[in-house]
């Protein structure tokens, strides 16, 4: 097992690589009457950048694209396709790409911002001015570094991401000025919030140690178990078939149901920057966000990246946070663009680690996978981040045993111990058997999803299987769930009879070796209805949870997400 030198690492989400099969609906075989799409281009004239749907000469277009709203899909997952024109400079391309996204998805951007911001302020009682100011200082510092490093592909790629960010703000504002009654105003800080919401969890805990203020010695055993289960974000799985003929990957997001506005994005750039390895990228995301946030990325460099989030219980680690660093979405997007191997990807992640949004990242290099052949070193790299440390290793040998899972518990002992999990387990064990479920939840080997994956991963031989496993929740009959709807691959906090909570698993994305090479995946948005569970509905019980722009009932199907040519061919 190849290991890199340990460096700062943190994780949020649960990921596992798996080979599986499951029933889904392919849009190509569906009757699509009533489905609408917005197609247009971005040009620049004397007034500036603008969006138009009336352009015969597409060579003038800096970017073109297509947007399908979630309400028009069978998966409740919106679809965004953007491609840029290589005749223009890199900065023009990236700004135009952002402008297209901000303009066409403006309604959904506001819905997502409103729901998420309200959840932070009212649902979490969070005070945001100070952490948002930290994020703004971080961005200002990073932009200065971009200006100072004109010859560095790393820093110039980051600069291009800032161009895309500026473009999305400008595109949204252009739509607001055109339709002020329909599209409310958003400030630039609001977009900092949207793209930095993953970082905010750690920044808020750094400021107030919120988790510990409501921690083990102050709440009941049942409440503690509930909070531990829902503090993590996501489940993931990577699997290979026994004969190595196929490889599968799946990811299910866990978070507040207030964030159930999903958008699958397909970017196709023609950048001239030396060192760019990936021009095309498809990924699950949210309106207004320039990164996945779940994560699931597929690049034309034949790299796939997944992540889940790990919570920290040792808040002293936050003492080393500094805004003179790069936050997670910035490092991940640069790594996605430049890396040609898992080890190289991890090296980019390790550069100026902010210690915020601390995740476990799984990086697959599909160039190294040959169906039916032995798995070569470098196929799977795993990295975990906490403040001051990123631990990583080539875990291909682990995958060769059948699967690699991810479920919000650190894999690397150094990260596990420094994050405070062992100390918390020891403390809870000393308090008595009523805390036994929480002690087990904090175990890498015995946490419920670890036991479920250990049992079920071997059953995955088709994509249908993967869909089934990543949506599974048989808490009423599965002895490994111990009667809890939280102890499942796809948790349903709303079905917790004692402590009903609109948090849990609210989407799933799965792919395979061949699909990932084509940047394709199957996706569905909404809490699981597997194993006979009722569809989630926004009833009065959860009426106080922000859910602007969402359907009342979530009962959808898997849908193939695939890159498509936009209306302009450059």
XYZ file of C-alpha atoms in Angstrom:
570
model
C 0.000 0.000 0.000
C 1.546 3.258 -1.144
C 1.259 6.142 1.295
C 1.923 9.828 0.915
C 3.344 11.924 3.703
C 0.506 12.846 6.065
C -0.798 16.389 5.879
C -3.970 18.214 7.158
C -7.240 16.418 6.402
C -11.024 16.742 7.093
C -14.099 14.898 5.736
C -17.904 15.351 5.393
C -20.000 12.603 3.740
C -20.149 8.897 3.264
C -18.890 7.299 0.030
C -18.382 3.757 -1.218
C -17.262 2.321 -4.547
C -19.541 -0.558 -5.591
C -20.600 -2.669 -8.578
C -24.403 -2.901 -8.803
C -27.602 -2.902 -10.825
C -31.010 -1.354 -10.238
C -34.145 -0.417 -12.127
C -34.216 3.101 -13.501
C -35.889 5.082 -16.238
C -33.828 6.306 -19.181
C -35.123 9.574 -20.599
C -34.413 8.413 -24.138
C -37.142 5.793 -23.813
C -39.682 8.107 -22.200
C -42.493 10.144 -23.610
C -41.224 13.665 -22.958
C -44.292 15.683 -23.879
C -44.537 18.793 -21.749
C -40.835 18.923 -20.972
C -39.327 22.288 -21.802
C -35.751 23.467 -22.078
C -34.054 26.839 -22.182
C -31.309 27.101 -24.800
C -29.232 30.146 -25.558
C -25.821 31.702 -25.915
C -23.706 34.356 -24.238
C -22.285 37.126 -26.398
C -20.506 40.359 -25.598
C -21.375 43.647 -27.261
C -20.985 47.334 -26.469
C -23.194 46.922 -23.407
C -21.291 43.918 -22.069
C -22.056 40.227 -21.653
C -25.621 39.229 -22.381
C -27.785 36.167 -22.888
C -29.776 35.651 -26.067
C -31.790 32.870 -27.658
C -31.688 34.544 -31.064
C -28.307 34.183 -32.691
C -27.759 32.752 -36.151
C -23.992 33.242 -36.143
C -22.917 30.963 -33.288
C -19.252 31.778 -33.869
C -19.949 35.014 -31.968
C -21.059 33.058 -28.925
C -18.533 32.866 -26.115
C -20.614 30.194 -24.384
C -23.744 28.258 -25.226
C -25.910 25.926 -23.244
C -29.137 24.264 -22.300
C -31.010 24.253 -19.001
C -33.851 21.920 -18.018
C -35.612 22.691 -14.740
C -36.020 19.937 -12.155
C -39.808 20.235 -12.417
C -39.544 19.021 -16.012
C -37.630 15.834 -15.182
C -38.662 12.423 -13.872
C -35.814 12.438 -11.352
C -36.515 15.903 -9.894
C -32.903 16.699 -10.775
C -32.364 19.703 -13.028
C -29.910 19.505 -15.915
C -27.446 22.166 -17.033
C -25.182 21.925 -20.090
C -22.603 24.621 -20.836
C -19.858 24.705 -23.442
C -17.457 27.490 -24.306
C -15.812 28.710 -27.496
C -12.056 28.199 -27.785
C -11.758 31.245 -30.047
C -12.009 33.380 -26.921
C -9.581 33.805 -24.044
C -9.769 31.549 -21.006
C -11.031 34.406 -18.848
C -13.767 35.252 -21.351
C -14.819 31.603 -21.559
C -15.062 31.122 -17.807
C -16.859 34.403 -17.179
C -19.343 33.597 -19.954
C -19.900 30.091 -18.575
C -20.713 31.558 -15.178
C -22.910 34.228 -16.757
C -24.947 31.590 -18.605
C -25.451 29.612 -15.401
C -26.354 32.619 -13.283
C -28.817 33.934 -15.857
C -30.628 30.728 -16.799
C -30.865 29.181 -13.320
C -31.623 32.414 -11.444
C -34.990 31.275 -10.052
C -33.463 28.117 -8.623
C -30.433 29.966 -7.292
C -32.719 32.172 -5.240
C -34.796 29.203 -4.045
C -31.668 27.362 -2.939
C -30.093 30.415 -1.312
C -33.331 31.263 0.529
C -33.853 27.738 1.868
C -30.238 27.201 2.886
C -29.738 30.625 4.435
C -32.979 30.324 6.402
C -31.973 26.870 7.596
C -28.629 28.166 8.871
C -30.102 31.217 10.588
C -33.323 29.743 11.990
C -32.780 25.991 11.955
C -29.223 26.133 13.306
C -29.461 29.503 15.095
C -26.232 30.432 13.350
C -24.697 33.899 13.398
C -23.241 34.267 9.907
C -21.619 37.729 9.606
C -18.273 36.741 11.148
C -17.729 33.455 9.240
C -18.873 35.076 5.989
C -16.368 37.869 6.566
C -13.704 35.158 7.039
C -14.648 33.641 3.671
C -14.465 37.056 2.021
C -11.004 37.680 3.488
C -9.938 34.263 2.250
C -11.111 35.055 -1.271
C -9.384 38.439 -1.271
C -6.137 36.786 -0.167
C -6.440 34.068 -2.832
C -7.101 36.609 -5.582
C -3.942 38.476 -4.578
C -1.991 35.239 -4.858
C -3.416 34.657 -8.330
C -2.154 38.091 -9.369
C 1.281 37.347 -7.889
C 1.705 33.982 -9.660
C 1.113 34.698 -13.332
C 3.320 31.781 -14.454
C 1.708 29.138 -12.234
C -0.933 26.913 -13.847
C -2.262 26.110 -10.367
C -2.879 29.725 -9.418
C -4.062 30.735 -12.871
C -6.592 27.887 -12.856
C -7.846 29.219 -9.541
C -8.076 32.652 -11.151
C -10.264 31.178 -13.888
C -12.577 29.757 -11.225
C -12.910 33.256 -9.806
C -13.828 34.438 -13.317
C -16.583 31.824 -13.369
C -17.720 32.975 -9.930
C -17.815 36.611 -11.065
C -19.757 35.522 -14.137
C -22.435 33.714 -12.179
C -22.950 36.775 -9.977
C -23.165 39.019 -13.056
C -25.537 36.650 -14.856
C -27.883 36.480 -11.882
C -27.861 40.265 -11.520
C -28.599 40.689 -15.231
C -31.662 38.482 -14.825
C -32.697 40.384 -11.696
C -32.510 43.726 -13.487
C -34.541 42.279 -16.363
C -37.209 40.730 -14.098
C -36.967 42.457 -10.698
C -40.413 41.307 -9.571
C -39.655 37.673 -10.363
C -35.970 37.439 -9.451
C -35.164 39.062 -6.073
C -31.833 40.785 -5.593
C -28.904 38.827 -4.162
C -25.666 40.375 -2.987
C -22.202 39.136 -3.803
C -21.927 37.947 -0.194
C -24.977 35.757 -0.818
C -23.015 33.923 -3.508
C -20.067 33.619 -1.132
C -22.515 31.975 1.276
C -23.870 29.572 -1.349
C -20.416 28.403 -2.423
C -19.032 28.415 1.109
C -21.874 26.713 2.962
C -19.822 23.539 3.418
C -17.006 25.539 4.987
C -19.466 27.342 7.262
C -20.228 24.269 9.362
C -16.601 24.160 10.494
C -16.237 27.929 10.778
C -19.303 28.061 13.009
C -18.021 25.245 15.209
C -14.630 26.905 15.373
C -16.309 30.009 16.710
C -18.719 28.494 19.194
C -18.010 24.744 19.443
C -21.738 24.232 18.916
C -21.580 20.458 18.813
C -19.906 20.287 22.197
C -22.240 22.813 23.761
C -25.032 20.318 23.145
C -22.869 17.257 23.543
C -22.822 13.990 25.435
C -23.080 15.284 28.981
C -26.058 17.542 28.241
C -28.483 15.455 26.197
C -30.093 12.040 26.524
C -28.670 8.890 24.996
C -31.441 8.849 22.371
C -30.868 12.486 21.431
C -27.122 11.967 21.197
C -27.529 8.978 18.882
C -29.904 11.005 16.709
C -27.448 13.901 16.450
C -24.420 11.717 15.796
C -26.271 9.937 13.010
C -27.380 13.114 11.258
C -24.251 15.215 11.813
C -22.420 13.282 9.122
C -23.039 14.026 5.476
C -23.439 11.286 2.914
C -22.864 7.633 2.102
C -20.632 6.426 -0.709
C -19.526 3.121 -2.126
C -17.096 1.849 -4.763
C -17.206 -1.814 -5.777
C -15.727 -4.198 -8.301
C -17.244 -7.433 -9.541
C -15.518 -10.651 -8.432
C -13.890 -11.136 -11.847
C -12.944 -7.428 -12.108
C -15.073 -7.146 -15.254
C -16.780 -3.997 -13.997
C -16.512 -1.260 -11.428
C -19.362 0.696 -9.836
C -19.569 3.838 -7.762
C -22.452 5.379 -5.826
C -23.144 8.351 -3.604
C -26.150 9.326 -1.490
C -26.266 12.801 0.039
C -27.311 13.316 3.663
C -28.264 16.775 4.899
C -31.247 18.955 5.710
C -34.210 18.377 3.407
C -34.254 22.152 2.967
C -31.472 21.640 0.405
C -33.346 19.237 -1.895
C -32.928 21.381 -5.016
C -30.472 19.464 -7.175
C -28.865 20.316 -10.502
C -26.662 17.950 -12.517
C -24.099 20.027 -14.416
C -22.104 19.302 -17.550
C -19.255 21.712 -18.338
C -17.269 21.607 -21.578
C -14.486 24.191 -21.819
C -11.765 24.870 -24.393
C -9.117 26.375 -22.150
C -5.630 27.216 -23.385
C -3.924 27.211 -19.972
C -0.910 24.837 -19.985
C -1.396 21.797 -17.787
C -5.180 21.515 -18.036
C -5.960 17.780 -18.072
C -9.772 17.936 -17.939
C -11.791 20.214 -20.218
C -15.082 18.389 -19.655
C -16.646 17.632 -16.291
C -20.053 16.284 -15.263
C -21.103 16.439 -11.626
C -24.025 16.528 -9.221
C -24.498 19.960 -7.707
C -26.843 22.720 -6.566
C -27.993 26.013 -8.110
C -25.365 28.720 -7.777
C -22.598 26.376 -6.605
C -19.503 25.960 -8.762
C -18.595 22.619 -7.209
C -20.414 19.389 -6.455
C -20.772 19.694 -2.663
C -21.926 16.044 -2.517
C -19.411 15.011 -4.157
C -19.535 13.140 -7.437
C -17.344 14.383 -10.296
C -16.552 12.662 -13.599
C -13.870 14.216 -15.841
C -12.703 13.548 -19.391
C -9.257 12.970 -17.878
C -10.869 9.636 -16.896
C -10.812 10.623 -13.242
C -13.773 10.203 -10.861
C -13.953 11.875 -7.444
C -16.393 11.165 -4.602
C -16.467 12.458 -1.052
C -18.276 12.245 2.251
C -17.972 14.475 5.286
C -16.478 13.619 8.661
C -17.371 15.543 11.793
C -14.714 16.666 14.226
C -15.062 16.317 17.978
C -11.671 17.797 18.850
C -12.386 21.497 18.433
C -8.864 22.484 19.485
C -7.831 21.667 15.906
C -9.705 24.753 14.778
C -7.090 26.917 16.499
C -4.877 26.601 13.419
C -7.461 27.927 10.935
C -6.325 30.873 8.840
C -7.931 32.686 5.937
C -4.544 32.594 4.203
C -5.429 29.210 2.743
C -7.599 27.720 0.022
C -11.060 26.434 0.915
C -12.174 23.008 -0.203
C -14.182 23.888 -3.308
C -11.271 25.885 -4.697
C -8.699 23.124 -4.166
C -11.038 20.429 -5.489
C -11.923 22.301 -8.689
C -8.247 23.050 -9.401
C -7.308 19.420 -8.723
C -10.091 18.205 -11.007
C -8.801 20.420 -13.818
C -5.081 19.669 -13.520
C -4.601 16.175 -12.075
C -3.825 13.151 -14.247
C -3.543 10.623 -11.401
C -4.968 10.029 -7.948
C -1.672 10.811 -6.257
C -1.363 14.085 -8.160
C -4.969 14.969 -7.296
C -4.219 14.475 -3.596
C -1.113 16.673 -3.865
C -3.287 19.537 -5.128
C -5.795 18.954 -2.322
C -2.899 19.160 0.129
C -1.893 22.633 -1.026
C -2.844 25.329 1.528
C -5.453 23.205 3.321
C -8.008 25.509 4.964
C -9.147 22.892 7.482
C -12.756 23.653 6.597
C -15.317 21.302 5.049
C -13.341 18.305 6.182
C -14.045 15.359 3.918
C -12.896 11.936 2.905
C -12.121 11.992 -0.818
C -12.048 8.911 -3.041
C -10.216 9.400 -6.329
C -10.533 6.816 -9.093
C -8.171 6.833 -12.057
C -10.156 4.887 -14.651
C -7.187 4.954 -17.036
C -5.725 2.249 -14.811
C -8.763 -0.045 -14.935
C -8.946 -2.763 -17.588
C -12.022 -5.027 -17.359
C -11.053 -8.551 -16.389
C -7.469 -7.646 -15.448
C -5.763 -7.280 -12.069
C -6.242 -3.903 -10.416
C -3.007 -1.907 -10.761
C -1.589 0.419 -8.141
C -2.971 3.928 -8.336
C -6.528 2.990 -9.309
C -7.971 4.245 -5.989
C -6.458 6.946 -3.822
C -8.190 8.016 -0.610
C -7.489 11.233 1.294
C -8.917 12.597 4.541
C -8.659 16.198 5.673
C -8.702 17.832 9.079
C -7.150 21.168 10.101
C -3.383 20.839 9.783
C -3.403 17.382 8.252
C -4.265 15.508 5.081
C -3.685 11.772 5.328
C -3.761 9.767 2.114
C -2.837 6.415 0.602
C -3.243 4.229 -2.446
C -6.031 1.867 -1.331
C -6.343 -0.132 -4.539
C -5.524 -3.308 -2.604
C -8.500 -2.615 -0.339
C -10.754 -2.226 -3.388
C -9.380 -5.462 -4.849
C -11.035 -7.276 -1.940
C -14.380 -6.195 -3.391
C -15.348 -2.734 -2.223
C -14.416 0.484 -0.480
C -17.118 2.217 1.609
C -17.413 5.724 3.006
C -19.796 6.687 5.816
C -18.605 9.692 7.819
C -16.142 7.812 10.011
C -12.424 8.391 9.227
C -10.510 5.480 7.708
C -7.010 6.574 8.722
C -6.240 6.029 12.446
C -4.324 9.315 12.679
C -7.323 11.277 11.418
C -9.737 9.222 13.528
C -7.811 9.861 16.730
C -6.944 13.507 16.107
C -10.588 14.201 15.227
C -11.519 13.142 18.747
C -13.623 10.092 17.904
C -11.726 7.650 20.100
C -11.816 10.023 23.063
C -15.566 10.511 22.625
C -16.159 6.756 22.336
C -14.217 6.131 25.545
C -16.168 8.846 27.343
C -19.524 7.473 26.225
C -18.609 3.878 27.027
C -17.783 4.945 30.581
C -21.268 6.411 30.988
C -23.016 3.082 30.679
C -24.773 0.669 28.309
C -27.527 3.138 27.363
C -24.900 4.880 25.218
C -23.914 1.634 23.496
C -25.577 2.551 20.193
C -23.636 5.814 20.041
C -20.391 4.021 20.870
C -21.047 1.608 18.000
C -21.974 4.447 15.645
C -18.529 5.996 16.163
C -16.744 2.729 15.307
C -15.219 2.501 11.824
C -15.876 -1.251 11.767
C -19.217 -1.476 13.580
C -21.101 1.687 12.621
C -24.387 0.532 11.008
C -23.500 1.447 7.432
C -20.182 -0.400 7.737
C -22.020 -3.589 8.682
C -24.646 -3.115 5.959
C -22.040 -2.514 3.259
C -20.018 -5.481 4.503
C -23.058 -7.703 4.067
C -24.482 -6.245 0.840
C -21.521 -5.108 -1.267
C -20.873 -8.620 -2.543
C -24.387 -8.729 -4.028
C -23.622 -5.918 -6.464
C -23.065 -7.121 -10.002
C -25.152 -4.662 -12.030
C -26.022 -0.975 -12.009
C -29.510 -1.928 -10.802
C -27.900 -3.554 -7.774
C -25.973 -0.381 -7.025
C -29.080 1.745 -7.237
C -30.848 -0.642 -4.883
C -28.065 -0.644 -2.285
C -27.520 3.123 -2.339
C -31.276 3.745 -1.812
C -31.729 0.970 0.747
C -33.443 1.491 4.083
C -35.056 -1.621 5.568
C -35.016 -0.374 9.138
C -38.281 -2.104 10.026
C -36.955 -5.556 9.112
C -33.153 -5.312 8.909
C -31.504 -6.461 12.131
C -28.434 -4.344 11.296
C -30.562 -1.175 11.524
C -31.748 -1.984 15.065
C -35.134 -0.428 14.308
C -33.714 3.012 13.469
C -34.478 4.722 10.111
C -31.143 6.517 10.560
C -29.127 3.291 10.561
C -29.288 2.719 6.817
C -27.417 3.628 3.653
C -30.180 6.130 2.831
C -31.427 7.498 6.175
C -34.956 8.866 6.713
C -34.859 11.210 9.706
C -38.498 12.137 9.100
C -39.500 8.544 9.951
C -37.824 8.592 13.369
C -40.901 8.130 15.558
C -39.271 9.508 18.704
C -37.442 12.470 17.131
C -38.886 13.190 13.659
C -36.461 15.383 11.751
C -36.421 16.652 8.144
C -32.825 15.518 7.694
C -31.308 12.484 6.102
C -30.560 11.027 2.692
C -32.163 13.003 -0.131
C -30.514 11.958 -3.370
C -28.531 9.173 -5.021
C -26.132 9.067 -7.965
C -24.627 5.872 -9.377
C -22.331 5.098 -12.281
C -20.163 2.336 -13.719
C -16.808 2.098 -15.457
C -18.222 2.485 -18.967
C -20.773 5.145 -18.009
C -18.214 7.214 -16.102
C -15.919 7.244 -19.138
C -18.828 8.872 -20.991
C -19.421 11.255 -18.027
C -22.816 9.651 -17.387
C -24.622 8.654 -14.209
C -28.112 7.774 -13.016
C -29.559 10.198 -10.471
C -32.663 10.705 -8.360
C -33.621 13.468 -5.918
C -35.681 12.962 -2.771
C -35.756 10.731 0.324
C -35.818 7.035 -0.491
C -39.038 5.097 -1.052
C -37.190 1.774 -1.148
C -38.335 -1.243 0.823
C -41.931 0.005 0.959
C -41.236 3.332 2.676
C -43.805 6.083 2.016
C -42.784 9.049 -0.157
C -41.688 12.076 1.843
C -44.299 14.847 1.936
C -44.057 18.426 3.159
C -46.785 18.102 5.808
C -47.582 20.535 8.602
C -45.225 18.581 10.837
C -42.286 19.907 8.814
C -43.885 23.137 7.647
C -41.339 25.305 9.457
C -38.462 23.783 7.472
C -37.726 26.063 4.482
C -38.629 24.385 1.184
C -39.372 27.115 -1.356
C -39.542 25.817 -4.917
C -39.921 22.143 -3.995
C -42.709 19.710 -4.887
C -45.018 18.765 -2.032
C -44.426 15.035 -2.462
C -41.128 13.395 -3.443
C -41.831 10.286 -5.490
C -39.456 10.186 -8.454
C -37.410 7.771 -10.555
C -33.792 7.366 -11.565
C -32.858 9.215 -14.734
C -29.762 9.022 -16.904
C -27.652 12.193 -16.732
C -25.545 12.571 -19.877
C -23.615 15.351 -21.582
C -25.370 16.681 -24.661
C -24.257 18.999 -27.441
C -25.613 22.478 -26.895
C -27.051 24.565 -29.695
C -23.726 26.091 -30.717
C -21.049 23.909 -32.284
C -17.683 25.660 -32.081
